[in-house]
Amino acid sequence: MTAALISSAVMTHPVRKEQAEALAARLGLGGLAMDPDPDGPPSALRTALVAWAARTAAAGHHVVVQDDVAAPAELLELVTGSVARFPDEALIFYTNWHARNGAAARLAALAGAGWVRAVPEEFAPTLAICLPVRTADAFRVYARDSAERHDDELMAAFLRTQGRSGLLAVPNVVEHIGTSSINGHAAQGVRLAACPVGAADARPLLDHGWVLEELDWLPYMRYGEGYLRPVGHERDADPRRHLRWPEALPPTGLTEGRLWDAVRRYRPEDAAAEVGRLFGAAFADELWIHCLLLGRQAVDAARRPAARSASPRPAGAAGARVRAAALSTVGPAGLPPERRLGVTPEQSALMTGYAESAVRCGGLLLGPAGLGVAH
């Protein structure tokens, strides 16, 4: 697969034209896909349809990048290698740090995977996405008469009709910048990548890392509280509803008592007290339990056949840095939106170490209750 067979476009609005031009020039991307009705009601889909129509005749794949991102100069090179490996997939190179898909990428990073199948019922992150041209053309047909204004929601709905959600790149080489939103997402606060790393660390995982296809149950946080996505939640009558972890815990085989016993036995008291002082005792509890469950699921995922048969090449320093990146975002991402912007580097480091202490204990939850963690 050569770069000439991948065309690209940058979605933008006239108010960000200069920013988009600079991005396209820096990354060697194709032309700008301008909002065709910039004075109309906000609609990312309106611009996305222009962007997906901008593919060249010779292209086998088309990349659409939004204007409010940062990415390495090697982005197209990384996309080209990923396309060669997964020619029939929708490939997604950014995941939002506080979404379910962000939690999926974080879990996969802790398990050592390079890619993870996206959560079917959640929006498909479209800040940087590559589709085979036949898929791009089919999406345009699917979307052209829709009243939906969010291209990420409609992309996920479209991929569900295709029977397979996108593949999320676990190492996020694309980062969201700024907090403003033409499409009305500013209330979500700082929206950053779940596992931000540079191109050098991303490349071995993208090229050789194993794919986590089945998520099983998924721990995630939102607005300061922990939740669980049950297995098969996409088939629920209301798949977008959020289930707090105590409510969703019974089918996992775990109990609240067992988790709280782990908290009492293994949580570092000094770190818990400091996190509680800064962000509230309830948040300190929720974050540690969330990371305990995340660690449990990461160990379980790493035992699967795909992980056992994976090439050893992605391991080592690059894999460790991707794992560290995942741990570095879990605390700030779990805070309510209004608290994220004010997190200092020292506070972030505190939460990272606190999160890691819980993740390290997660594997204890895989054994019988009497082995290390009791009811």
mmCIF file of C-alpha atoms in Angstrom:
data_model
loop_
_atom_site.group_PDB
_atom_site.id
_atom_site.type_symbol
_atom_site.label_atom_id
_atom_site.label_comp_id
_atom_site.label_asym_id
_atom_site.label_seq_id
_atom_site.Cartn_x
_atom_site.Cartn_y
_atom_site.Cartn_z
ATOM 1 C CA MET A 1 0.000 0.000 0.000
ATOM 2 C CA THR A 2 1.476 3.355 -0.994
ATOM 3 C CA ALA A 3 0.644 6.767 0.340
ATOM 4 C CA ALA A 4 -0.580 7.788 -3.140
ATOM 5 C CA LEU A 5 -3.553 5.420 -2.680
ATOM 6 C CA ILE A 6 -4.727 7.279 0.427
ATOM 7 C CA SER A 7 -6.421 10.613 -0.097
ATOM 8 C CA SER A 8 -7.283 13.003 2.715
ATOM 9 C CA ALA A 9 -9.214 16.097 3.694
ATOM 10 C CA VAL A 10 -9.442 18.432 6.682
ATOM 11 C CA MET A 11 -12.906 19.301 7.967
ATOM 12 C CA THR A 12 -13.185 22.961 8.876
ATOM 13 C CA HIS A 13 -15.299 26.080 9.201
ATOM 14 C CA PRO A 14 -14.371 29.553 7.924
ATOM 15 C CA VAL A 15 -13.593 30.732 11.465
ATOM 16 C CA ARG A 16 -10.844 28.102 11.612
ATOM 17 C CA LYS A 17 -9.636 28.261 8.032
ATOM 18 C CA GLU A 18 -6.112 29.434 8.853
ATOM 19 C CA GLN A 19 -5.777 26.791 11.545
ATOM 20 C CA ALA A 20 -6.953 24.110 9.110
ATOM 21 C CA GLU A 21 -4.591 25.293 6.369
ATOM 22 C CA ALA A 22 -1.644 25.140 8.738
ATOM 23 C CA LEU A 23 -2.621 21.642 9.860
ATOM 24 C CA ALA A 24 -2.986 20.380 6.287
ATOM 25 C CA ALA A 25 0.379 21.854 5.298
ATOM 26 C CA ARG A 26 2.156 20.473 8.354
ATOM 27 C CA LEU A 27 0.830 16.942 7.888
ATOM 28 C CA GLY A 28 0.812 16.838 4.084
ATOM 29 C CA LEU A 29 -2.951 16.359 3.976
ATOM 30 C CA GLY A 30 -5.267 17.103 1.073
ATOM 31 C CA GLY A 31 -7.482 20.153 0.697
ATOM 32 C CA LEU A 32 -9.937 21.700 3.106
ATOM 33 C CA ALA A 33 -13.515 20.486 3.360
ATOM 34 C CA MET A 34 -15.312 23.705 4.225
ATOM 35 C CA ASP A 35 -18.704 23.900 5.913
ATOM 36 C CA PRO A 36 -21.068 24.567 2.988
ATOM 37 C CA ASP A 37 -23.457 26.569 5.190
ATOM 38 C CA PRO A 38 -21.243 28.298 7.777
ATOM 39 C CA ASP A 39 -24.024 30.628 8.936
ATOM 40 C CA GLY A 40 -26.503 27.788 9.356
ATOM 41 C CA PRO A 41 -27.221 25.755 12.499
ATOM 42 C CA PRO A 42 -24.084 23.983 13.781
ATOM 43 C CA SER A 43 -23.660 20.630 12.031
ATOM 44 C CA ALA A 44 -20.500 18.558 11.884
ATOM 45 C CA LEU A 45 -22.252 16.124 9.563
ATOM 46 C CA ARG A 46 -22.803 18.822 6.948
ATOM 47 C CA THR A 47 -19.060 19.370 6.712
ATOM 48 C CA ALA A 48 -18.238 15.674 7.049
ATOM 49 C CA LEU A 49 -20.235 14.895 3.917
ATOM 50 C CA VAL A 50 -18.095 17.387 2.018
ATOM 51 C CA ALA A 51 -14.947 15.831 3.478
ATOM 52 C CA TRP A 52 -15.901 12.265 2.547
ATOM 53 C CA ALA A 53 -16.783 13.389 -0.978
ATOM 54 C CA ALA A 54 -13.301 14.862 -1.392
ATOM 55 C CA ARG A 55 -11.585 11.530 -2.059
ATOM 56 C CA THR A 56 -9.524 11.258 -5.209
ATOM 57 C CA ALA A 57 -10.479 8.847 -7.983
ATOM 58 C CA ALA A 58 -7.329 6.739 -7.557
ATOM 59 C CA ALA A 59 -7.578 6.397 -3.786
ATOM 60 C CA GLY A 60 -8.379 3.098 -2.121
ATOM 61 C CA HIS A 61 -8.807 4.751 1.289
ATOM 62 C CA HIS A 62 -9.719 8.223 2.462
ATOM 63 C CA VAL A 63 -8.697 9.963 5.695
ATOM 64 C CA VAL A 64 -10.742 12.739 7.268
ATOM 65 C CA VAL A 65 -9.118 14.859 9.977
ATOM 66 C CA GLN A 66 -10.855 17.621 11.902
ATOM 67 C CA ASP A 67 -9.221 21.021 12.197
ATOM 68 C CA ASP A 68 -8.852 21.148 15.997
ATOM 69 C CA VAL A 69 -6.207 18.445 16.419
ATOM 70 C CA ALA A 70 -2.468 18.083 16.802
ATOM 71 C CA ALA A 71 -0.675 15.155 15.188
ATOM 72 C CA PRO A 72 2.874 14.124 14.274
ATOM 73 C CA ALA A 73 4.338 14.717 10.841
ATOM 74 C CA GLU A 74 4.340 10.917 10.392
ATOM 75 C CA LEU A 75 0.535 10.660 10.620
ATOM 76 C CA LEU A 76 -0.037 9.639 7.000
ATOM 77 C CA GLU A 77 2.819 7.147 7.205
ATOM 78 C CA LEU A 78 1.229 5.554 10.275
ATOM 79 C CA VAL A 79 -2.183 5.503 8.606
ATOM 80 C CA THR A 80 -0.673 3.891 5.502
ATOM 81 C CA GLY A 81 0.878 1.096 7.544
ATOM 82 C CA SER A 82 -2.367 0.548 9.429
ATOM 83 C CA VAL A 83 -4.376 0.419 6.203
ATOM 84 C CA ALA A 84 -1.997 -2.186 4.784
ATOM 85 C CA ARG A 85 -2.625 -4.305 7.876
ATOM 86 C CA PHE A 86 -6.404 -3.765 8.100
ATOM 87 C CA PRO A 87 -7.567 -2.869 4.561
ATOM 88 C CA ASP A 88 -11.270 -3.473 5.212
ATOM 89 C CA GLU A 89 -11.638 -1.721 8.561
ATOM 90 C CA ALA A 90 -12.738 1.716 9.694
ATOM 91 C CA LEU A 91 -9.596 2.879 11.516
ATOM 92 C CA ILE A 92 -9.866 5.491 14.257
ATOM 93 C CA PHE A 93 -6.740 7.267 15.527
ATOM 94 C CA TYR A 94 -8.145 9.300 18.440
ATOM 95 C CA THR A 95 -10.332 8.322 21.394
ATOM 96 C CA ASN A 96 -11.843 10.767 23.865
ATOM 97 C CA TRP A 97 -10.399 10.243 27.340
ATOM 98 C CA HIS A 98 -13.737 10.287 29.202
ATOM 99 C CA ALA A 99 -15.864 8.243 26.786
ATOM 100 C CA ARG A 100 -16.560 4.515 26.845
ATOM 101 C CA ASN A 101 -14.281 4.145 23.843
ATOM 102 C CA GLY A 102 -11.566 5.960 25.767
ATOM 103 C CA ALA A 103 -11.954 3.449 28.580
ATOM 104 C CA ALA A 104 -11.755 0.621 26.036
ATOM 105 C CA ALA A 105 -8.504 2.014 24.635
ATOM 106 C CA ARG A 106 -7.105 2.472 28.142
ATOM 107 C CA LEU A 107 -7.984 -1.094 29.106
ATOM 108 C CA ALA A 108 -6.401 -2.379 25.888
ATOM 109 C CA ALA A 109 -3.243 -0.365 26.587
ATOM 110 C CA LEU A 110 -2.940 -1.922 30.037
ATOM 111 C CA ALA A 111 -3.422 -5.360 28.477
ATOM 112 C CA GLY A 112 -0.690 -4.711 25.893
ATOM 113 C CA ALA A 113 -2.930 -4.579 22.808
ATOM 114 C CA GLY A 114 -2.349 -2.321 19.809
ATOM 115 C CA TRP A 115 -5.965 -2.057 18.659
ATOM 116 C CA VAL A 116 -9.379 -2.513 20.248
ATOM 117 C CA ARG A 117 -12.827 -2.889 18.726
ATOM 118 C CA ALA A 118 -14.931 0.212 19.421
ATOM 119 C CA VAL A 119 -17.944 0.119 21.716
ATOM 120 C CA PRO A 120 -20.844 -0.427 19.293
ATOM 121 C CA GLU A 121 -23.466 1.808 20.888
ATOM 122 C CA GLU A 122 -21.266 4.836 21.505
ATOM 123 C CA PHE A 123 -20.353 7.562 19.016
ATOM 124 C CA ALA A 124 -17.426 6.732 16.735
ATOM 125 C CA PRO A 125 -14.628 9.268 17.305
ATOM 126 C CA THR A 126 -14.156 11.098 14.014
ATOM 127 C CA LEU A 127 -11.343 13.557 14.757
ATOM 128 C CA ALA A 128 -9.056 11.378 12.641
ATOM 129 C CA ILE A 129 -10.621 8.423 10.846
ATOM 130 C CA CYS A 130 -9.753 6.415 7.747
ATOM 131 C CA LEU A 131 -12.272 4.447 5.679
ATOM 132 C CA PRO A 132 -11.982 2.284 2.576
ATOM 133 C CA VAL A 133 -13.442 4.372 -0.246
ATOM 134 C CA ARG A 134 -16.352 1.959 -0.749
ATOM 135 C CA THR A 135 -17.213 2.381 2.938
ATOM 136 C CA ALA A 136 -16.854 6.152 2.671
ATOM 137 C CA ASP A 137 -19.175 6.232 -0.329
ATOM 138 C CA ALA A 138 -21.703 4.030 1.461
ATOM 139 C CA PHE A 139 -21.593 6.335 4.482
ATOM 140 C CA ARG A 140 -22.369 9.346 2.310
ATOM 141 C CA VAL A 141 -25.406 7.571 0.869
ATOM 142 C CA TYR A 142 -26.506 6.535 4.364
ATOM 143 C CA ALA A 143 -26.042 10.016 5.826
ATOM 144 C CA ARG A 144 -27.071 12.411 3.095
ATOM 145 C CA ASP A 145 -30.750 12.732 4.112
ATOM 146 C CA SER A 146 -30.213 12.459 7.869
ATOM 147 C CA ALA A 147 -31.418 15.122 10.280
ATOM 148 C CA GLU A 148 -28.556 14.215 12.651
ATOM 149 C CA ARG A 149 -25.933 16.942 13.049
ATOM 150 C CA HIS A 150 -23.257 14.892 14.810
ATOM 151 C CA ASP A 151 -21.142 12.983 12.306
ATOM 152 C CA ASP A 152 -19.658 10.800 15.053
ATOM 153 C CA GLU A 153 -23.085 9.561 16.148
ATOM 154 C CA LEU A 154 -24.133 8.836 12.580
ATOM 155 C CA MET A 155 -20.839 7.139 11.779
ATOM 156 C CA ALA A 156 -21.395 4.736 14.663
ATOM 157 C CA ALA A 157 -24.968 4.070 13.516
ATOM 158 C CA PHE A 158 -23.720 3.425 9.983
ATOM 159 C CA LEU A 159 -20.991 1.044 11.143
ATOM 160 C CA ARG A 160 -23.602 -0.871 13.135
ATOM 161 C CA THR A 161 -25.501 -1.461 9.883
ATOM 162 C CA GLN A 162 -22.262 -2.885 8.470
ATOM 163 C CA GLY A 163 -22.092 -5.333 11.353
ATOM 164 C CA ARG A 164 -18.752 -4.179 12.716
ATOM 165 C CA SER A 165 -17.746 -1.088 14.653
ATOM 166 C CA GLY A 166 -14.424 0.609 13.964
ATOM 167 C CA LEU A 167 -10.984 -0.340 15.209
ATOM 168 C CA LEU A 168 -9.554 2.097 17.729
ATOM 169 C CA ALA A 169 -5.810 2.671 17.666
ATOM 170 C CA VAL A 170 -4.756 2.138 21.276
ATOM 171 C CA PRO A 171 -1.793 4.536 21.067
ATOM 172 C CA ASN A 172 -3.363 7.897 20.230
ATOM 173 C CA VAL A 173 -1.043 9.911 17.990
ATOM 174 C CA VAL A 174 -3.806 12.444 17.374
ATOM 175 C CA GLU A 175 -4.668 14.879 20.158
ATOM 176 C CA HIS A 176 -7.613 17.234 20.493
ATOM 177 C CA ILE A 177 -6.650 20.857 21.113
ATOM 178 C CA GLY A 178 -8.662 23.618 22.749
ATOM 179 C CA THR A 179 -11.982 23.482 24.559
ATOM 180 C CA SER A 180 -14.186 25.383 22.110
ATOM 181 C CA SER A 181 -16.650 23.475 19.941
ATOM 182 C CA ILE A 182 -18.503 24.624 16.848
ATOM 183 C CA ASN A 183 -20.791 21.637 17.292
ATOM 184 C CA GLY A 184 -21.789 22.346 20.897
ATOM 185 C CA HIS A 185 -19.450 20.114 22.943
ATOM 186 C CA ALA A 186 -17.747 22.859 24.959
ATOM 187 C CA ALA A 187 -19.746 21.899 28.070
ATOM 188 C CA GLN A 188 -17.764 18.643 28.174
ATOM 189 C CA GLY A 189 -14.686 20.638 29.158
ATOM 190 C CA VAL A 190 -11.164 19.528 28.295
ATOM 191 C CA ARG A 191 -11.422 16.635 25.819
ATOM 192 C CA LEU A 192 -8.080 14.930 25.347
ATOM 193 C CA ALA A 193 -6.836 11.582 24.074
ATOM 194 C CA ALA A 194 -7.004 8.507 26.295
ATOM 195 C CA CYS A 195 -3.492 7.193 25.487
ATOM 196 C CA PRO A 196 -1.424 10.052 24.008
ATOM 197 C CA VAL A 197 2.023 9.051 22.693
ATOM 198 C CA GLY A 198 4.403 10.026 19.911
ATOM 199 C CA ALA A 199 4.793 8.319 16.564
ATOM 200 C CA ALA A 200 7.854 6.302 17.568
ATOM 201 C CA ASP A 201 6.035 4.630 20.464
ATOM 202 C CA ALA A 202 2.837 4.166 18.470
ATOM 203 C CA ARG A 203 4.379 2.542 15.409
ATOM 204 C CA PRO A 204 5.259 -0.918 16.833
ATOM 205 C CA LEU A 205 1.829 -1.320 18.409
ATOM 206 C CA LEU A 206 -0.026 -0.136 15.310
ATOM 207 C CA ASP A 207 2.068 -2.356 13.039
ATOM 208 C CA HIS A 208 2.275 -5.497 15.159
ATOM 209 C CA GLY A 209 0.102 -5.172 18.270
ATOM 210 C CA TRP A 210 -2.668 -7.684 18.841
ATOM 211 C CA VAL A 211 -6.337 -6.750 18.513
ATOM 212 C CA LEU A 212 -8.648 -6.847 21.516
ATOM 213 C CA GLU A 213 -11.897 -7.812 19.793
ATOM 214 C CA GLU A 214 -14.168 -8.723 22.697
ATOM 215 C CA LEU A 215 -14.371 -6.222 25.517
ATOM 216 C CA ASP A 216 -16.384 -8.320 27.980
ATOM 217 C CA TRP A 217 -17.664 -5.930 30.687
ATOM 218 C CA LEU A 218 -16.035 -2.519 30.619
ATOM 219 C CA PRO A 219 -15.338 -0.196 33.580
ATOM 220 C CA TYR A 220 -15.452 3.504 32.763
ATOM 221 C CA MET A 221 -15.787 6.832 34.562
ATOM 222 C CA ARG A 222 -17.801 9.911 33.837
ATOM 223 C CA TYR A 223 -18.270 13.109 35.836
ATOM 224 C CA GLY A 224 -16.530 11.775 38.933
ATOM 225 C CA GLU A 225 -18.306 8.427 39.209
ATOM 226 C CA GLY A 226 -17.547 4.862 38.148
ATOM 227 C CA TYR A 227 -19.736 2.840 35.799
ATOM 228 C CA LEU A 228 -19.757 -0.555 34.125
ATOM 229 C CA ARG A 229 -20.829 -1.401 30.618
ATOM 230 C CA PRO A 230 -22.234 -4.961 30.739
ATOM 231 C CA VAL A 231 -21.453 -7.611 28.154
ATOM 232 C CA GLY A 232 -23.776 -7.242 25.154
ATOM 233 C CA HIS A 233 -25.048 -3.851 26.297
ATOM 234 C CA GLU A 234 -25.576 -2.822 22.663
ATOM 235 C CA ARG A 235 -28.604 -5.158 22.627
ATOM 236 C CA ASP A 236 -30.187 -3.479 25.664
ATOM 237 C CA ALA A 237 -33.469 -1.619 25.163
ATOM 238 C CA ASP A 238 -31.593 1.558 26.067
ATOM 239 C CA PRO A 239 -27.923 0.855 25.244
ATOM 240 C CA ARG A 240 -26.845 4.423 25.962
ATOM 241 C CA ARG A 241 -27.915 4.345 29.605
ATOM 242 C CA HIS A 242 -25.147 4.425 32.165
ATOM 243 C CA LEU A 243 -25.060 1.801 34.917
ATOM 244 C CA ARG A 244 -23.249 2.619 38.126
ATOM 245 C CA TRP A 245 -20.766 -0.076 39.059
ATOM 246 C CA PRO A 246 -22.679 -1.417 42.099
ATOM 247 C CA GLU A 247 -25.774 -1.860 39.923
ATOM 248 C CA ALA A 248 -23.916 -3.626 37.108
ATOM 249 C CA LEU A 249 -21.566 -5.704 39.293
ATOM 250 C CA PRO A 250 -23.582 -8.913 39.964
ATOM 251 C CA PRO A 251 -23.187 -10.528 36.501
ATOM 252 C CA THR A 252 -19.393 -10.091 36.762
ATOM 253 C CA GLY A 253 -19.152 -12.550 39.657
ATOM 254 C CA LEU A 254 -17.752 -9.862 41.936
ATOM 255 C CA THR A 255 -19.397 -8.304 44.963
ATOM 256 C CA GLU A 256 -19.299 -4.860 46.497
ATOM 257 C CA GLY A 257 -17.973 -6.398 49.682
ATOM 258 C CA ARG A 258 -15.031 -7.907 47.872
ATOM 259 C CA LEU A 259 -14.137 -4.597 46.242
ATOM 260 C CA TRP A 260 -14.394 -2.630 49.456
ATOM 261 C CA ASP A 261 -12.274 -5.239 51.186
ATOM 262 C CA ALA A 262 -9.598 -4.678 48.523
ATOM 263 C CA VAL A 263 -9.856 -0.949 49.164
ATOM 264 C CA ARG A 264 -9.300 -1.469 52.881
ATOM 265 C CA ARG A 265 -6.401 -3.873 52.402
ATOM 266 C CA TYR A 266 -4.457 -2.458 49.496
ATOM 267 C CA ARG A 267 -5.244 1.190 48.869
ATOM 268 C CA PRO A 268 -2.373 3.514 49.888
ATOM 269 C CA GLU A 269 -3.782 5.604 52.717
ATOM 270 C CA ASP A 270 -1.644 8.709 52.223
ATOM 271 C CA ALA A 271 -2.432 8.969 48.503
ATOM 272 C CA ALA A 272 -6.123 8.322 49.124
ATOM 273 C CA ALA A 273 -6.206 11.092 51.728
ATOM 274 C CA GLU A 274 -4.481 13.571 49.408
ATOM 275 C CA VAL A 275 -6.693 12.748 46.416
ATOM 276 C CA GLY A 276 -9.685 13.068 48.712
ATOM 277 C CA ARG A 277 -8.490 16.422 50.040
ATOM 278 C CA LEU A 278 -8.033 17.789 46.525
ATOM 279 C CA PHE A 279 -11.035 16.299 44.745
ATOM 280 C CA GLY A 280 -13.316 14.858 47.411
ATOM 281 C CA ALA A 281 -13.368 11.573 49.321
ATOM 282 C CA ALA A 282 -16.102 10.168 47.092
ATOM 283 C CA PHE A 283 -13.984 10.736 43.992
ATOM 284 C CA ALA A 284 -10.983 9.103 45.666
ATOM 285 C CA ASP A 285 -13.100 6.008 46.321
ATOM 286 C CA GLU A 286 -14.607 5.933 42.844
ATOM 287 C CA LEU A 287 -11.275 6.365 41.066
ATOM 288 C CA TRP A 288 -9.517 3.602 42.996
ATOM 289 C CA ILE A 289 -12.373 1.112 42.553
ATOM 290 C CA HIS A 290 -12.612 1.982 38.861
ATOM 291 C CA CYS A 291 -8.893 1.341 38.399
ATOM 292 C CA LEU A 292 -9.104 -1.873 40.421
ATOM 293 C CA LEU A 293 -11.762 -3.135 38.001
ATOM 294 C CA LEU A 294 -9.787 -1.825 35.029
ATOM 295 C CA GLY A 295 -6.732 -3.742 36.212
ATOM 296 C CA ARG A 296 -8.770 -6.903 36.649
ATOM 297 C CA GLN A 297 -10.103 -6.688 33.108
ATOM 298 C CA ALA A 298 -6.696 -5.867 31.646
ATOM 299 C CA VAL A 299 -5.137 -8.971 33.192
ATOM 300 C CA ASP A 300 -8.056 -11.064 31.967
ATOM 301 C CA ALA A 301 -7.782 -9.637 28.431
ATOM 302 C CA ALA A 302 -4.036 -10.265 28.321
ATOM 303 C CA ARG A 303 -4.670 -13.982 28.877
ATOM 304 C CA ARG A 304 -6.727 -14.358 25.706
ATOM 305 C CA PRO A 305 -5.477 -16.330 22.696
ATOM 306 C CA ALA A 306 -4.921 -13.197 20.592
ATOM 307 C CA ALA A 307 -2.606 -11.816 23.256
ATOM 308 C CA ARG A 308 -0.761 -15.094 23.778
ATOM 309 C CA SER A 309 -0.116 -15.495 20.049
ATOM 310 C CA ALA A 310 0.894 -11.866 19.470
ATOM 311 C CA SER A 311 4.289 -10.867 18.154
ATOM 312 C CA PRO A 312 6.666 -9.931 20.995
ATOM 313 C CA ARG A 313 7.910 -6.907 19.048
ATOM 314 C CA PRO A 314 5.519 -4.302 20.540
ATOM 315 C CA ALA A 315 6.685 -5.120 24.072
ATOM 316 C CA GLY A 316 9.373 -3.265 25.902
ATOM 317 C CA ALA A 317 9.879 0.461 26.351
ATOM 318 C CA ALA A 318 7.278 1.574 23.776
ATOM 319 C CA GLY A 319 4.590 -0.633 25.295
ATOM 320 C CA ALA A 320 5.476 0.594 28.761
ATOM 321 C CA ARG A 321 5.143 4.220 27.652
ATOM 322 C CA VAL A 322 1.725 3.567 26.100
ATOM 323 C CA ARG A 323 0.636 1.945 29.357
ATOM 324 C CA ALA A 324 1.981 4.929 31.302
ATOM 325 C CA ALA A 325 0.100 7.294 29.004
ATOM 326 C CA ALA A 326 -3.133 5.420 29.683
ATOM 327 C CA LEU A 327 -2.605 5.669 33.436
ATOM 328 C CA SER A 328 -1.751 9.364 33.200
ATOM 329 C CA THR A 329 -5.165 10.301 31.808
ATOM 330 C CA VAL A 330 -7.505 8.175 33.899
ATOM 331 C CA GLY A 331 -7.605 10.552 36.876
ATOM 332 C CA PRO A 332 -8.157 13.888 35.083
ATOM 333 C CA ALA A 333 -10.595 12.264 32.642
ATOM 334 C CA GLY A 334 -12.640 10.892 35.515
ATOM 335 C CA LEU A 335 -13.197 14.318 37.064
ATOM 336 C CA PRO A 336 -16.269 16.441 36.360
ATOM 337 C CA PRO A 337 -15.649 18.739 33.356
ATOM 338 C CA GLU A 338 -15.343 21.881 35.435
ATOM 339 C CA ARG A 339 -12.479 20.371 37.468
ATOM 340 C CA ARG A 340 -10.306 19.057 34.615
ATOM 341 C CA LEU A 341 -8.828 22.325 33.393
ATOM 342 C CA GLY A 342 -7.414 23.247 36.792
ATOM 343 C CA VAL A 343 -5.502 19.992 37.390
ATOM 344 C CA THR A 344 -1.814 20.780 37.933
ATOM 345 C CA PRO A 345 1.052 18.507 36.809
ATOM 346 C CA GLU A 346 1.681 17.594 40.441
ATOM 347 C CA GLN A 347 -1.968 16.660 40.985
ATOM 348 C CA SER A 348 -1.984 14.658 37.768
ATOM 349 C CA ALA A 349 1.122 12.753 38.873
ATOM 350 C CA LEU A 350 -0.526 12.043 42.230
ATOM 351 C CA MET A 351 -3.603 10.587 40.524
ATOM 352 C CA THR A 352 -1.442 8.564 38.135
ATOM 353 C CA GLY A 353 0.413 6.854 40.969
ATOM 354 C CA TYR A 354 -2.853 6.358 42.841
ATOM 355 C CA ALA A 355 -4.466 4.789 39.763
ATOM 356 C CA GLU A 356 -1.489 2.509 39.201
ATOM 357 C CA SER A 357 -1.679 1.216 42.770
ATOM 358 C CA ALA A 358 -5.234 0.028 42.052
ATOM 359 C CA VAL A 359 -4.482 -1.387 38.595
ATOM 360 C CA ARG A 360 -1.657 -3.473 40.098
ATOM 361 C CA CYS A 361 -4.161 -5.076 42.469
ATOM 362 C CA GLY A 362 -6.740 -5.830 39.796
ATOM 363 C CA GLY A 363 -5.447 -9.314 39.057
ATOM 364 C CA LEU A 364 -6.249 -10.373 42.624
ATOM 365 C CA LEU A 365 -9.922 -10.217 41.680
ATOM 366 C CA LEU A 366 -9.480 -13.034 39.145
ATOM 367 C CA GLY A 367 -8.804 -15.678 41.806
ATOM 368 C CA PRO A 368 -11.070 -17.161 44.443
ATOM 369 C CA ALA A 369 -12.161 -14.726 47.109
ATOM 370 C CA GLY A 370 -9.899 -16.288 49.694
ATOM 371 C CA LEU A 371 -6.735 -15.739 47.651
ATOM 372 C CA GLY A 372 -5.528 -12.287 48.591
ATOM 373 C CA VAL A 373 -8.906 -10.558 48.521
ATOM 374 C CA ALA A 374 -11.693 -11.874 50.733
ATOM 375 C CA HIS A 375 -15.427 -11.264 50.754
#
